[in-house]
Short mmCIF file of C-alpha atoms in Angstrom, two decimals:
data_model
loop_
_atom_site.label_atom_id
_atom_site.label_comp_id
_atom_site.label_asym_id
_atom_site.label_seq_id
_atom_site.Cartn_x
_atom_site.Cartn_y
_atom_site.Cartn_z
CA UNK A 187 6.91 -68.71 -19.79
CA UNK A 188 6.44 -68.76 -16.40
CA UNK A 189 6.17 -71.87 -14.23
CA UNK A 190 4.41 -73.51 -11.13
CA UNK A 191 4.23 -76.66 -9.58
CA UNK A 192 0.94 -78.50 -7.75
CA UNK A 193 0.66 -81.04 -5.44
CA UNK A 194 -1.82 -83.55 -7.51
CA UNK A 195 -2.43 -87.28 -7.79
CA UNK A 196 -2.57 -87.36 -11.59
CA UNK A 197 -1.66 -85.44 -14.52
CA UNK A 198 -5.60 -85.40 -16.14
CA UNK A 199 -6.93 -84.14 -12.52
CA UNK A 200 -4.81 -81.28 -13.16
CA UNK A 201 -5.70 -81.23 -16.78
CA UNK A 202 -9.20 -81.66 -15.99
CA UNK A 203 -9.21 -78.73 -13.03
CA UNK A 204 -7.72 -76.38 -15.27
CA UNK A 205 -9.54 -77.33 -18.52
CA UNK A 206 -10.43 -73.69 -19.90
CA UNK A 207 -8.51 -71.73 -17.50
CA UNK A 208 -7.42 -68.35 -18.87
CA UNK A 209 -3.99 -67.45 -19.57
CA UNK A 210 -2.67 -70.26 -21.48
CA UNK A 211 -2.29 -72.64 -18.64
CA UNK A 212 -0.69 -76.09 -19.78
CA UNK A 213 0.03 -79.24 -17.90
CA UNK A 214 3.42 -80.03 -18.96
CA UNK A 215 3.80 -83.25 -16.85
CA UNK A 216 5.32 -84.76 -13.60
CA UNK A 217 8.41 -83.05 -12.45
CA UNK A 218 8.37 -85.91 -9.76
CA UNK A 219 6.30 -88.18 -8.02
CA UNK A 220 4.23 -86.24 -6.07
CA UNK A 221 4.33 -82.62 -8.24
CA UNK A 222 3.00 -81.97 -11.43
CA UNK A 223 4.72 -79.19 -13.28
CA UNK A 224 2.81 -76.56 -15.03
CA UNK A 225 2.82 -73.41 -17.42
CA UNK A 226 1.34 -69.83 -17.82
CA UNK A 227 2.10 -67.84 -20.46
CA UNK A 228 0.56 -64.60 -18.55
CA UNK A 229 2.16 -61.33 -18.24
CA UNK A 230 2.15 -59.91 -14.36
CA UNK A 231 -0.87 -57.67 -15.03
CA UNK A 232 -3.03 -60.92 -16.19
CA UNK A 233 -1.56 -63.14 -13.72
CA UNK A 234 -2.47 -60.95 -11.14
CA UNK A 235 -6.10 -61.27 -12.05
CA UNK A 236 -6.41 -64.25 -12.89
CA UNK A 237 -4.53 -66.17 -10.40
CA UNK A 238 -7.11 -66.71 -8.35
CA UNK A 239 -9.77 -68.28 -10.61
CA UNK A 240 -7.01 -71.00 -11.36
CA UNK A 241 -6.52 -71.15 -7.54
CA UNK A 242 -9.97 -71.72 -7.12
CA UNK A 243 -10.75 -74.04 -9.74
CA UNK A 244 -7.63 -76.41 -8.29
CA UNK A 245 -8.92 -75.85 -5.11
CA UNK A 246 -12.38 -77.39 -6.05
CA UNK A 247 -10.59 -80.44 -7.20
CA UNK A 248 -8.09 -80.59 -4.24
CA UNK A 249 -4.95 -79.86 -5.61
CA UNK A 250 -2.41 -77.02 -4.20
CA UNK A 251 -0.24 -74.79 -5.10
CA UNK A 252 3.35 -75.62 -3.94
CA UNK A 253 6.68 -74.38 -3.81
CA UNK A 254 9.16 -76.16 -6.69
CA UNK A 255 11.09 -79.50 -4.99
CA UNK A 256 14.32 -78.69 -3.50
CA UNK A 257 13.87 -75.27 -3.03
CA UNK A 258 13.83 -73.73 0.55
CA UNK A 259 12.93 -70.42 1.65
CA UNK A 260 15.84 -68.03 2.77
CA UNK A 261 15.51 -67.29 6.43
CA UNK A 262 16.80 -64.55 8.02
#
């Protein structure tokens, strides 16, 4: 189970954003104030096409995508 974190103001905007989304998206809650931690249950081929509907339907609602707390890109 792959997961990925959004940038949200409540858990049931994310819930409602992603209401039928395909792939077995789940909400499963705050990881900390600001970011809501969620699930996919996708395998790459799937993911790959159906990323962007769930982009899109966040989107809609205003809610982004973001990178897990804590962790930094490496820089070279």
């Amino acid at each position: 189970m792959e997961r990925f974190f959004v940038r949200a103001p409540s858990v049931n905007a994310v819930k409602r954003a992603l209401g039928r989304a395909p792939g077995g998206v789940k909400v499963i809650g705050r990881y900390d104030r600001e970011t809501i931690e969620c699930s996919h249950t996708m395998e790459s081929h799937s993911l790959a096409r159906h990323w962007r509907v769930i982009l899109s339907r966040l989107s809609k609602e205003g809610i982004s995508v973001v990178e897990k707390p804590g962790e930094t890109k490496d820089q070279a």
